Every structure is written in C-alpha cells, then in structure tokens.
Amino acid sequence: MSTYAIFGAGGGLGLALTQELRKRAPDATIHAFSRSARPDTLSSDNNLQWHQCSDDILETVTKAVHQWQADGIELNGVISTIGWLHQVHPEHGEWQPERRIEQLNGEQLQAYFYVNATLPALLLQACKPTLPKKEPCFFAQLGAKVGSIGDNELGGWYGYRASKAALNMLFKTASIEFKRTHKKLILSVIHPGTTDTKLSEPFQERLPKDKLFSAETSAERIWDVIEGLTPEQSGGFWFWDGKALPW
Ligand SMILES: NC(=O)c1ccc[n+]([C@@H]2O[C@H](COP(=O)([O-])OP(=O)(O)OC[C@H]3O[C@@H](n4cnc5c(N)ncnc54)[C@H](OP(=O)(O)O)[C@@H]3O)[C@@H](O)[C@H]2O)c1
C-alpha cells in the first residue's frame, strides 16, 4: 500500500493537491499536515490522517517520521506547498512584497528565507529516514517562476524572489547528494502557474482572466508534472506544463 505526505495541505493548492491525490491513488494512505483544522470536504476520507500542527510544522513532521520509522513505513511521495508572499505579522503588522530597495527590512527578509527556502530543506532532511533507498519516490516542493534569476526582467518582490531562488539551489544541491544514496528519488521544484488562492488574491486585478487558474486545474497539472519526471531529472525546476525553467 502506498503512503504519501502533504505539507501545507490546508492552503489553496495544498487542499486541491490532496483531493487530486485521492482521485489518482484511491487506496493510498495520505498524511496531511497543516496548521489549520481538517476541512469538512475531507471528513469522510478514512485513509487520510490529518496532522494539525502548532506554528512549528517541523516539530510535528519530525514526530510523525519517528512514528513511521517505528512502524516500518516508507513514503512513496511527498509534496510541500509551504510558502508565503504577504502576511499580517502578529508583531510587525502587514508585510507586503517589497517593490523598492527602501522597503527592505531584515525581519521580513529573514521570514521569507526561513519559510520559503530553509523550512522546505529542513522538511526534506526530516523525511530522509523514511524515503526509500531503492524504490521510486519523490519529494516535490512548490516554487515560483519569479525565483528564476535568468527570467527576472521585472524586478520587485525582492524577498520572495530571492528566497525562492535559494530554494532552487537547496533542492538542486540535495539532488546531487541523494543521487548517490537514493537512486530512484526525484526531487523537484515546481511552479504551479498563477492560481486563484489567498496568496495571489491581492495581485489578481491586472491579470488577464486566462492567466489565472483554479486550484483544481493547477493541482492536476502539478500531479502530471510529478508523474512525468524520471530519476535522471531529479533536482530540476519545472513550469506547470513540464518544461524546464531557467535558473
Ligand atoms: N497561488 C499562486 O499563484 C502561486 C504562484 C507561484 C507559486 N506559488 C507557490 O505555491 C505554494 C502554495 O501557495 P498557495 O497559492 O496555495 O498559497 P496559500 O493558500 O497561502 O498556501 C500556502 C501554504 O504554505 C503554508 N505555510 C505558510 N507559512 C507557513 C509557516 N510559517 N509554517 C508552515 N506552513 C506555512 C500554509 O500552511 P497551512 O496549511 O498550515 O496554512 C499553506 O498551506 C507556495 O509555496 C507559493 O509560493 C503559488
């Protein structure tokens, strides 16, 4: 029986990816991690275990990994949707992506790097003991096209762009190491396309309608990308249609 983990399952894309996984793997066990409570839409899924996390998702995942190890469970795949672009911080107030150099501040930059780059890498580290060494497996993290340095022609969104670029480097570097020990593991960073979620909501106004996708459409495409990748392609950075994005 297959076992999958989804980190950030309560977000716009996280929920849609969880629902799409259930369609594609009707009998699989799914471990969904989120700081929010289990949504009603998933209440009748008996093979889905909802792990509601404290603010520190890493702690909850680490505990779950210890339990899986004790139970002899290996993961067939992991998807992490974790990332942020704007938020209302409990102490610092509203944090919007910075358009000008004057708007940079250390705390906000640090928070971008921690959540968008460091946390995904630490989650990969935490999962390592349950990733099979000889069987096919994947760990896909959602990234962003604006994290491409080569594709950056517009500027702006300093912290988000830079942290997503750092994510790419961390996953590329890990893929080189894992190729030695986990020959069939596929690490990937995937750009979902601009998707109608809370994250993109404040920036949708000037977007042409055909450039904004529903979470369900994006989830189908992301799963298609994951299913189409081979171990030789591990460490890549992919557009939602499966084409490689420039670093
Ligand atoms: N929507 C787009 O147009 C778009 C475009 C390009 C890239 N992306 C990327 O796609 C991913 C998913 O975005 P979305 O559109 O689904 O946005 P979303 O609804 O805001 O979901 C973001 C997810 O990140 C998790 N998260 C954020 N901060 C966290 C923290 N400090 N600790 C733990 N988890 C945290 C949330 O977890 P909880 O479940 O615990 O709330 C949530 O599930 C992000 O990485 C984003 O950068 C989105």
mmCIF file of C-alpha atoms and ligand atoms in Angstrom:
data_model
loop_
_atom_site.group_PDB
_atom_site.id
_atom_site.type_symbol
_atom_site.label_atom_id
_atom_site.label_comp_id
_atom_site.label_asym_id
_atom_site.label_seq_id
_atom_site.Cartn_x
_atom_site.Cartn_y
_atom_site.Cartn_z
ATOM 1 C CA MET A 1 0.000 0.000 0.000
ATOM 2 C CA SER A 2 1.251 3.482 -0.902
ATOM 3 C CA THR A 3 1.832 6.245 1.636
ATOM 4 C CA TYR A 4 2.114 9.945 0.831
ATOM 5 C CA ALA A 5 2.716 13.096 2.887
ATOM 6 C CA ILE A 6 1.484 16.573 2.020
ATOM 7 C CA PHE A 7 2.868 19.600 3.880
ATOM 8 C CA GLY A 8 0.737 22.744 3.831
ATOM 9 C CA ALA A 9 -2.372 20.702 3.000
ATOM 10 C CA GLY A 10 -4.723 23.394 4.294
ATOM 11 C CA GLY A 11 -3.702 26.073 1.762
ATOM 12 C CA GLY A 12 -5.372 26.740 -1.592
ATOM 13 C CA LEU A 13 -3.089 24.480 -3.620
ATOM 14 C CA GLY A 14 -2.461 22.099 -0.711
ATOM 15 C CA LEU A 15 -6.112 21.157 -0.402
ATOM 16 C CA ALA A 16 -6.560 20.776 -4.178
ATOM 17 C CA LEU A 17 -3.394 18.627 -4.403
ATOM 18 C CA THR A 18 -4.654 16.416 -1.578
ATOM 19 C CA GLN A 19 -8.017 15.958 -3.316
ATOM 20 C CA GLU A 20 -6.313 15.231 -6.652
ATOM 21 C CA LEU A 21 -4.029 12.670 -4.994
ATOM 22 C CA ARG A 22 -7.067 10.895 -3.571
ATOM 23 C CA LYS A 23 -8.514 10.642 -7.129
ATOM 24 C CA ARG A 24 -5.238 9.253 -8.503
ATOM 25 C CA ALA A 25 -4.489 6.887 -5.614
ATOM 26 C CA PRO A 26 -7.863 5.819 -4.150
ATOM 27 C CA ASP A 27 -6.371 3.318 -1.673
ATOM 28 C CA ALA A 28 -3.270 5.244 -0.583
ATOM 29 C CA THR A 29 -2.697 6.419 2.948
ATOM 30 C CA ILE A 30 -2.313 10.195 2.945
ATOM 31 C CA HIS A 31 -0.723 12.094 5.832
ATOM 32 C CA ALA A 32 -1.773 15.729 5.506
ATOM 33 C CA PHE A 33 -0.024 18.390 7.620
ATOM 34 C CA SER A 34 -1.374 21.867 8.207
ATOM 35 C CA ARG A 35 -1.726 24.474 10.897
ATOM 36 C CA SER A 36 -5.447 24.599 10.118
ATOM 37 C CA ALA A 37 -8.063 22.071 11.162
ATOM 38 C CA ARG A 38 -9.159 19.236 8.874
ATOM 39 C CA PRO A 39 -11.562 20.688 6.307
ATOM 40 C CA ASP A 40 -15.103 19.276 6.043
ATOM 41 C CA THR A 41 -14.502 18.272 2.418
ATOM 42 C CA LEU A 42 -12.038 15.611 3.647
ATOM 43 C CA SER A 43 -14.005 14.470 6.706
ATOM 44 C CA SER A 44 -15.177 11.142 5.242
ATOM 45 C CA ASP A 45 -11.770 10.036 3.914
ATOM 46 C CA ASN A 46 -10.774 7.222 6.291
ATOM 47 C CA ASN A 47 -7.339 6.713 4.715
ATOM 48 C CA LEU A 48 -6.377 10.322 5.255
ATOM 49 C CA GLN A 49 -4.710 11.282 8.521
ATOM 50 C CA TRP A 50 -4.819 14.972 9.284
ATOM 51 C CA HIS A 51 -1.909 16.214 11.431
ATOM 52 C CA GLN A 52 -2.801 19.648 12.742
ATOM 53 C CA CYS A 53 0.499 21.381 13.522
ATOM 54 C CA SER A 54 1.421 24.031 16.023
ATOM 55 C CA ASP A 55 3.162 27.013 14.434
ATOM 56 C CA ASP A 56 6.190 24.734 14.104
ATOM 57 C CA ILE A 57 5.321 22.256 11.350
ATOM 58 C CA LEU A 58 8.848 20.816 11.520
ATOM 59 C CA GLU A 59 8.270 19.524 15.043
ATOM 60 C CA THR A 60 5.026 17.768 14.049
ATOM 61 C CA VAL A 61 6.611 16.237 10.938
ATOM 62 C CA THR A 62 9.675 15.048 12.893
ATOM 63 C CA LYS A 63 7.415 13.272 15.412
ATOM 64 C CA ALA A 64 5.425 11.658 12.601
ATOM 65 C CA VAL A 65 8.639 10.475 10.905
ATOM 66 C CA HIS A 66 9.778 8.790 14.149
ATOM 67 C CA GLN A 67 6.424 7.003 14.323
ATOM 68 C CA TRP A 68 6.632 5.894 10.663
ATOM 69 C CA GLN A 69 10.143 4.574 11.273
ATOM 70 C CA ALA A 70 8.933 2.623 14.306
ATOM 71 C CA ASP A 71 6.077 1.203 12.201
ATOM 72 C CA GLY A 72 8.386 0.378 9.257
ATOM 73 C CA ILE A 73 6.570 2.799 6.923
ATOM 74 C CA GLU A 74 8.348 4.298 3.918
ATOM 75 C CA LEU A 75 6.952 7.176 1.887
ATOM 76 C CA ASN A 76 6.139 6.872 -1.808
ATOM 77 C CA GLY A 77 5.992 10.620 -2.234
ATOM 78 C CA VAL A 78 5.928 13.988 -0.511
ATOM 79 C CA ILE A 79 4.544 17.308 -1.698
ATOM 80 C CA SER A 80 5.238 20.515 0.155
ATOM 81 C CA THR A 81 3.274 23.625 -0.767
ATOM 82 C CA ILE A 82 4.806 25.711 2.004
ATOM 83 C CA GLY A 83 5.477 29.299 1.088
ATOM 84 C CA TRP A 84 4.305 32.862 1.654
ATOM 85 C CA LEU A 85 4.188 36.142 -0.253
ATOM 86 C CA HIS A 86 2.258 38.521 2.025
ATOM 87 C CA GLN A 87 1.035 38.227 5.595
ATOM 88 C CA VAL A 88 -0.160 40.133 8.606
ATOM 89 C CA HIS A 89 2.578 39.540 11.176
ATOM 90 C CA PRO A 90 1.402 39.498 14.831
ATOM 91 C CA GLU A 91 4.136 41.958 15.902
ATOM 92 C CA HIS A 92 5.257 43.748 12.749
ATOM 93 C CA GLY A 93 1.873 44.308 11.065
ATOM 94 C CA GLU A 94 1.311 43.950 7.347
ATOM 95 C CA TRP A 95 4.136 42.536 5.256
ATOM 96 C CA GLN A 96 3.727 43.034 1.514
ATOM 97 C CA PRO A 97 6.314 42.074 -1.137
ATOM 98 C CA GLU A 98 8.887 44.868 -1.432
ATOM 99 C CA ARG A 99 8.897 46.868 -4.688
ATOM 100 C CA ARG A 100 11.767 49.216 -3.850
ATOM 101 C CA ILE A 101 15.084 48.811 -2.024
ATOM 102 C CA GLU A 102 13.895 51.300 0.647
ATOM 103 C CA GLN A 103 11.176 48.840 1.617
ATOM 104 C CA LEU A 104 13.565 46.031 2.583
ATOM 105 C CA ASN A 105 13.695 45.121 6.250
ATOM 106 C CA GLY A 106 15.696 42.404 7.960
ATOM 107 C CA GLU A 107 12.873 40.615 9.785
ATOM 108 C CA GLN A 108 10.713 40.317 6.698
ATOM 109 C CA LEU A 109 13.619 39.083 4.567
ATOM 110 C CA GLN A 110 14.525 36.553 7.225
ATOM 111 C CA ALA A 111 10.931 35.304 7.346
ATOM 112 C CA TYR A 112 10.866 34.912 3.543
ATOM 113 C CA PHE A 113 14.084 32.903 3.602
ATOM 114 C CA TYR A 114 13.031 30.778 6.557
ATOM 115 C CA VAL A 115 9.615 29.721 5.274
ATOM 116 C CA ASN A 116 10.262 29.648 1.513
ATOM 117 C CA ALA A 117 13.729 28.070 1.487
ATOM 118 C CA THR A 118 15.027 26.864 4.870
ATOM 119 C CA LEU A 119 11.847 25.116 6.022
ATOM 120 C CA PRO A 120 11.400 23.034 2.831
ATOM 121 C CA ALA A 121 15.057 21.917 3.084
ATOM 122 C CA LEU A 122 14.640 21.018 6.772
ATOM 123 C CA LEU A 123 11.467 19.088 5.946
ATOM 124 C CA LEU A 124 13.402 17.131 3.312
ATOM 125 C CA GLN A 125 16.071 16.437 5.936
ATOM 126 C CA ALA A 126 13.412 15.322 8.444
ATOM 127 C CA CYS A 127 11.830 12.948 5.903
ATOM 128 C CA LYS A 128 15.106 11.355 4.788
ATOM 129 C CA PRO A 129 14.865 8.317 7.119
ATOM 130 C CA THR A 130 11.529 7.350 5.549
ATOM 131 C CA LEU A 131 12.487 7.878 1.891
ATOM 132 C CA PRO A 132 13.193 4.503 0.265
ATOM 133 C CA LYS A 133 16.760 3.980 -0.962
ATOM 134 C CA LYS A 134 15.944 1.634 -3.837
ATOM 135 C CA GLU A 135 12.278 2.171 -4.694
ATOM 136 C CA PRO A 136 10.828 5.070 -6.729
ATOM 137 C CA CYS A 137 9.880 8.053 -4.595
ATOM 138 C CA PHE A 138 9.512 11.814 -4.961
ATOM 139 C CA PHE A 139 9.720 14.992 -2.913
ATOM 140 C CA ALA A 140 8.184 17.918 -4.785
ATOM 141 C CA GLN A 141 8.223 21.464 -3.411
ATOM 142 C CA LEU A 142 6.170 24.258 -4.958
ATOM 143 C CA GLY A 143 8.436 27.088 -6.051
ATOM 144 C CA ALA A 144 7.840 30.138 -8.203
ATOM 145 C CA LYS A 145 8.867 31.276 -11.676
ATOM 146 C CA VAL A 146 9.803 34.630 -10.136
ATOM 147 C CA GLY A 147 12.529 32.701 -8.300
ATOM 148 C CA SER A 148 14.301 32.278 -11.635
ATOM 149 C CA ILE A 149 17.297 34.648 -11.786
ATOM 150 C CA GLY A 150 17.615 34.264 -15.566
ATOM 151 C CA ASP A 151 13.935 35.101 -16.109
ATOM 152 C CA ASN A 152 13.891 38.199 -13.848
ATOM 153 C CA GLU A 153 13.087 41.127 -16.127
ATOM 154 C CA LEU A 154 10.585 42.998 -13.977
ATOM 155 C CA GLY A 155 12.345 43.292 -10.618
ATOM 156 C CA GLY A 156 10.387 43.842 -7.396
ATOM 157 C CA TRP A 157 9.318 41.257 -4.798
ATOM 158 C CA TYR A 158 12.908 41.117 -3.502
ATOM 159 C CA GLY A 159 12.457 38.736 -0.609
ATOM 160 C CA TYR A 160 10.011 36.360 -2.280
ATOM 161 C CA ARG A 161 12.123 36.120 -5.446
ATOM 162 C CA ALA A 162 15.398 35.675 -3.561
ATOM 163 C CA SER A 163 14.013 33.075 -1.154
ATOM 164 C CA LYS A 164 12.505 31.035 -3.984
ATOM 165 C CA ALA A 165 15.857 31.220 -5.834
ATOM 166 C CA ALA A 166 17.546 29.948 -2.652
ATOM 167 C CA LEU A 167 15.012 27.110 -2.525
ATOM 168 C CA ASN A 168 16.058 26.090 -6.045
ATOM 169 C CA MET A 169 19.706 25.935 -5.023
ATOM 170 C CA LEU A 170 18.977 23.925 -1.873
ATOM 171 C CA PHE A 171 16.957 21.326 -3.793
ATOM 172 C CA LYS A 172 19.441 21.145 -6.682
ATOM 173 C CA THR A 173 22.276 20.615 -4.191
ATOM 174 C CA ALA A 174 20.323 17.966 -2.273
ATOM 175 C CA SER A 175 19.522 16.132 -5.517
ATOM 176 C CA ILE A 176 23.249 15.681 -6.209
ATOM 177 C CA GLU A 177 23.804 14.194 -2.763
ATOM 178 C CA PHE A 178 20.701 11.984 -2.842
ATOM 179 C CA LYS A 179 21.588 10.569 -6.284
ATOM 180 C CA ARG A 180 24.359 8.614 -4.522
ATOM 181 C CA THR A 181 22.127 7.038 -1.881
ATOM 182 C CA HIS A 182 18.534 7.208 -3.170
ATOM 183 C CA LYS A 183 18.906 6.348 -6.838
ATOM 184 C CA LYS A 184 15.189 6.455 -7.679
ATOM 185 C CA LEU A 185 14.284 9.532 -5.656
ATOM 186 C CA ILE A 186 13.074 12.512 -7.689
ATOM 187 C CA LEU A 187 13.444 15.930 -6.069
ATOM 188 C CA SER A 188 11.717 18.777 -7.852
ATOM 189 C CA VAL A 189 10.690 22.401 -7.513
ATOM 190 C CA ILE A 190 7.521 23.138 -9.490
ATOM 191 C CA HIS A 191 5.960 26.476 -10.447
ATOM 192 C CA PRO A 192 2.183 25.989 -10.242
ATOM 193 C CA GLY A 193 1.183 28.891 -12.510
ATOM 194 C CA THR A 194 -0.739 31.843 -11.106
ATOM 195 C CA THR A 195 -3.505 30.190 -9.158
ATOM 196 C CA ASP A 196 -6.586 31.612 -7.517
ATOM 197 C CA THR A 197 -5.652 31.295 -3.817
ATOM 198 C CA LYS A 198 -5.227 33.647 -0.857
ATOM 199 C CA LEU A 199 -1.566 34.066 -1.805
ATOM 200 C CA SER A 200 -2.284 35.550 -5.244
ATOM 201 C CA GLU A 201 -5.554 37.323 -4.352
ATOM 202 C CA PRO A 202 -4.184 40.870 -3.848
ATOM 203 C CA PHE A 203 -2.346 40.701 -7.190
ATOM 204 C CA GLN A 204 -5.061 39.302 -9.441
ATOM 205 C CA GLU A 205 -6.665 42.592 -10.518
ATOM 206 C CA ARG A 206 -4.471 43.370 -13.514
ATOM 207 C CA LEU A 207 -4.110 39.751 -14.565
ATOM 208 C CA PRO A 208 -5.825 38.591 -17.793
ATOM 209 C CA LYS A 209 -8.546 36.021 -16.943
ATOM 210 C CA ASP A 210 -6.851 33.287 -18.984
ATOM 211 C CA LYS A 211 -3.656 33.684 -16.911
ATOM 212 C CA LEU A 212 -5.324 32.815 -13.593
ATOM 213 C CA PHE A 213 -6.015 29.145 -12.955
ATOM 214 C CA SER A 214 -8.268 27.419 -10.455
ATOM 215 C CA ALA A 215 -6.551 25.435 -7.698
ATOM 216 C CA GLU A 216 -8.097 22.249 -9.124
ATOM 217 C CA THR A 217 -6.629 22.867 -12.609
ATOM 218 C CA SER A 218 -3.203 23.681 -11.170
ATOM 219 C CA ALA A 219 -3.291 20.606 -8.919
ATOM 220 C CA GLU A 220 -3.982 18.339 -11.921
ATOM 221 C CA ARG A 221 -1.088 19.909 -13.826
ATOM 222 C CA ILE A 222 1.312 19.656 -10.877
ATOM 223 C CA TRP A 223 0.479 15.969 -10.464
ATOM 224 C CA ASP A 224 1.022 15.445 -14.213
ATOM 225 C CA VAL A 225 4.475 17.033 -13.898
ATOM 226 C CA ILE A 226 5.374 14.880 -10.877
ATOM 227 C CA GLU A 227 4.207 11.691 -12.596
ATOM 228 C CA GLY A 228 6.141 12.548 -15.773
ATOM 229 C CA LEU A 229 9.546 13.063 -14.111
ATOM 230 C CA THR A 230 12.320 10.447 -14.090
ATOM 231 C CA PRO A 231 15.159 9.998 -11.532
ATOM 232 C CA GLU A 232 17.639 11.382 -14.109
ATOM 233 C CA GLN A 233 15.697 14.676 -13.917
ATOM 234 C CA SER A 234 15.978 14.951 -10.130
ATOM 235 C CA GLY A 235 16.932 18.451 -8.962
ATOM 236 C CA GLY A 236 15.046 20.261 -11.738
ATOM 237 C CA PHE A 237 12.949 23.418 -11.667
ATOM 238 C CA TRP A 238 9.757 22.973 -13.686
ATOM 239 C CA PHE A 239 6.961 25.046 -15.176
ATOM 240 C CA TRP A 240 3.432 23.685 -14.714
ATOM 241 C CA ASP A 241 3.439 22.273 -18.245
ATOM 242 C CA GLY A 242 6.515 20.137 -17.503
ATOM 243 C CA LYS A 243 9.056 22.342 -19.313
ATOM 244 C CA ALA A 244 12.322 23.180 -17.516
ATOM 245 C CA LEU A 245 12.571 26.754 -16.208
ATOM 246 C CA PRO A 246 15.850 28.683 -16.377
ATOM 247 C CA TRP A 247 17.743 29.082 -13.102
HETATM 248 N N1 LIG B 1 -1.002 30.851 -5.948
HETATM 249 C C1 LIG B 1 -0.110 31.214 -6.849
HETATM 250 O O1 LIG B 1 -0.418 31.938 -7.818
HETATM 251 C C2 LIG B 1 1.317 30.746 -6.751
HETATM 252 C C3 LIG B 1 2.204 31.095 -7.777
HETATM 253 C C4 LIG B 1 3.536 30.668 -7.713
HETATM 254 C C5 LIG B 1 3.935 29.904 -6.640
HETATM 255 N N2 LIG B 1 3.048 29.566 -5.643
HETATM 256 C C6 LIG B 1 3.567 28.768 -4.531
HETATM 257 O O2 LIG B 1 2.673 27.700 -4.275
HETATM 258 C C7 LIG B 1 2.680 27.372 -2.884
HETATM 259 C C8 LIG B 1 1.269 27.257 -2.344
HETATM 260 O O3 LIG B 1 0.659 28.519 -2.426
HETATM 261 P P1 LIG B 1 -0.934 28.778 -2.362
HETATM 262 O O4 LIG B 1 -1.242 29.616 -3.535
HETATM 263 O O5 LIG B 1 -1.670 27.503 -2.137
HETATM 264 O O6 LIG B 1 -0.998 29.720 -1.085
HETATM 265 P P2 LIG B 1 -1.675 29.521 0.335
HETATM 266 O O7 LIG B 1 -3.087 29.124 0.182
HETATM 267 O O8 LIG B 1 -1.362 30.761 1.083
HETATM 268 O O9 LIG B 1 -0.860 28.278 0.940
HETATM 269 C C9 LIG B 1 0.436 28.429 1.461
HETATM 270 C C10 LIG B 1 0.779 27.217 2.293
HETATM 271 O O10 LIG B 1 2.024 27.459 2.948
HETATM 272 C C11 LIG B 1 1.923 27.065 4.297
HETATM 273 N N3 LIG B 1 2.705 27.968 5.154
HETATM 274 C C12 LIG B 1 2.890 29.290 5.024
HETATM 275 N N4 LIG B 1 3.644 29.759 6.024
HETATM 276 C C13 LIG B 1 3.951 28.708 6.803
HETATM 277 C C14 LIG B 1 4.697 28.542 8.007
HETATM 278 N N5 LIG B 1 5.302 29.575 8.609
HETATM 279 N N6 LIG B 1 4.805 27.299 8.541
HETATM 280 C C15 LIG B 1 4.185 26.255 7.949
HETATM 281 N N7 LIG B 1 3.457 26.344 6.828
HETATM 282 C C16 LIG B 1 3.347 27.545 6.260
HETATM 283 C C17 LIG B 1 0.459 27.163 4.663
HETATM 284 O O11 LIG B 1 0.247 26.142 5.598
HETATM 285 P P3 LIG B 1 -1.083 25.888 6.452
HETATM 286 O O12 LIG B 1 -1.792 24.795 5.719
HETATM 287 O O13 LIG B 1 -0.564 25.452 7.743
HETATM 288 O O14 LIG B 1 -1.815 27.198 6.469
HETATM 289 C C18 LIG B 1 -0.278 26.941 3.358
HETATM 290 O O15 LIG B 1 -0.694 25.620 3.231
HETATM 291 C C19 LIG B 1 3.555 28.425 -2.202
HETATM 292 O O16 LIG B 1 4.843 27.879 -1.980
HETATM 293 C C20 LIG B 1 3.635 29.534 -3.220
HETATM 294 O O17 LIG B 1 4.829 30.288 -3.110
HETATM 295 C C21 LIG B 1 1.767 29.976 -5.676
#
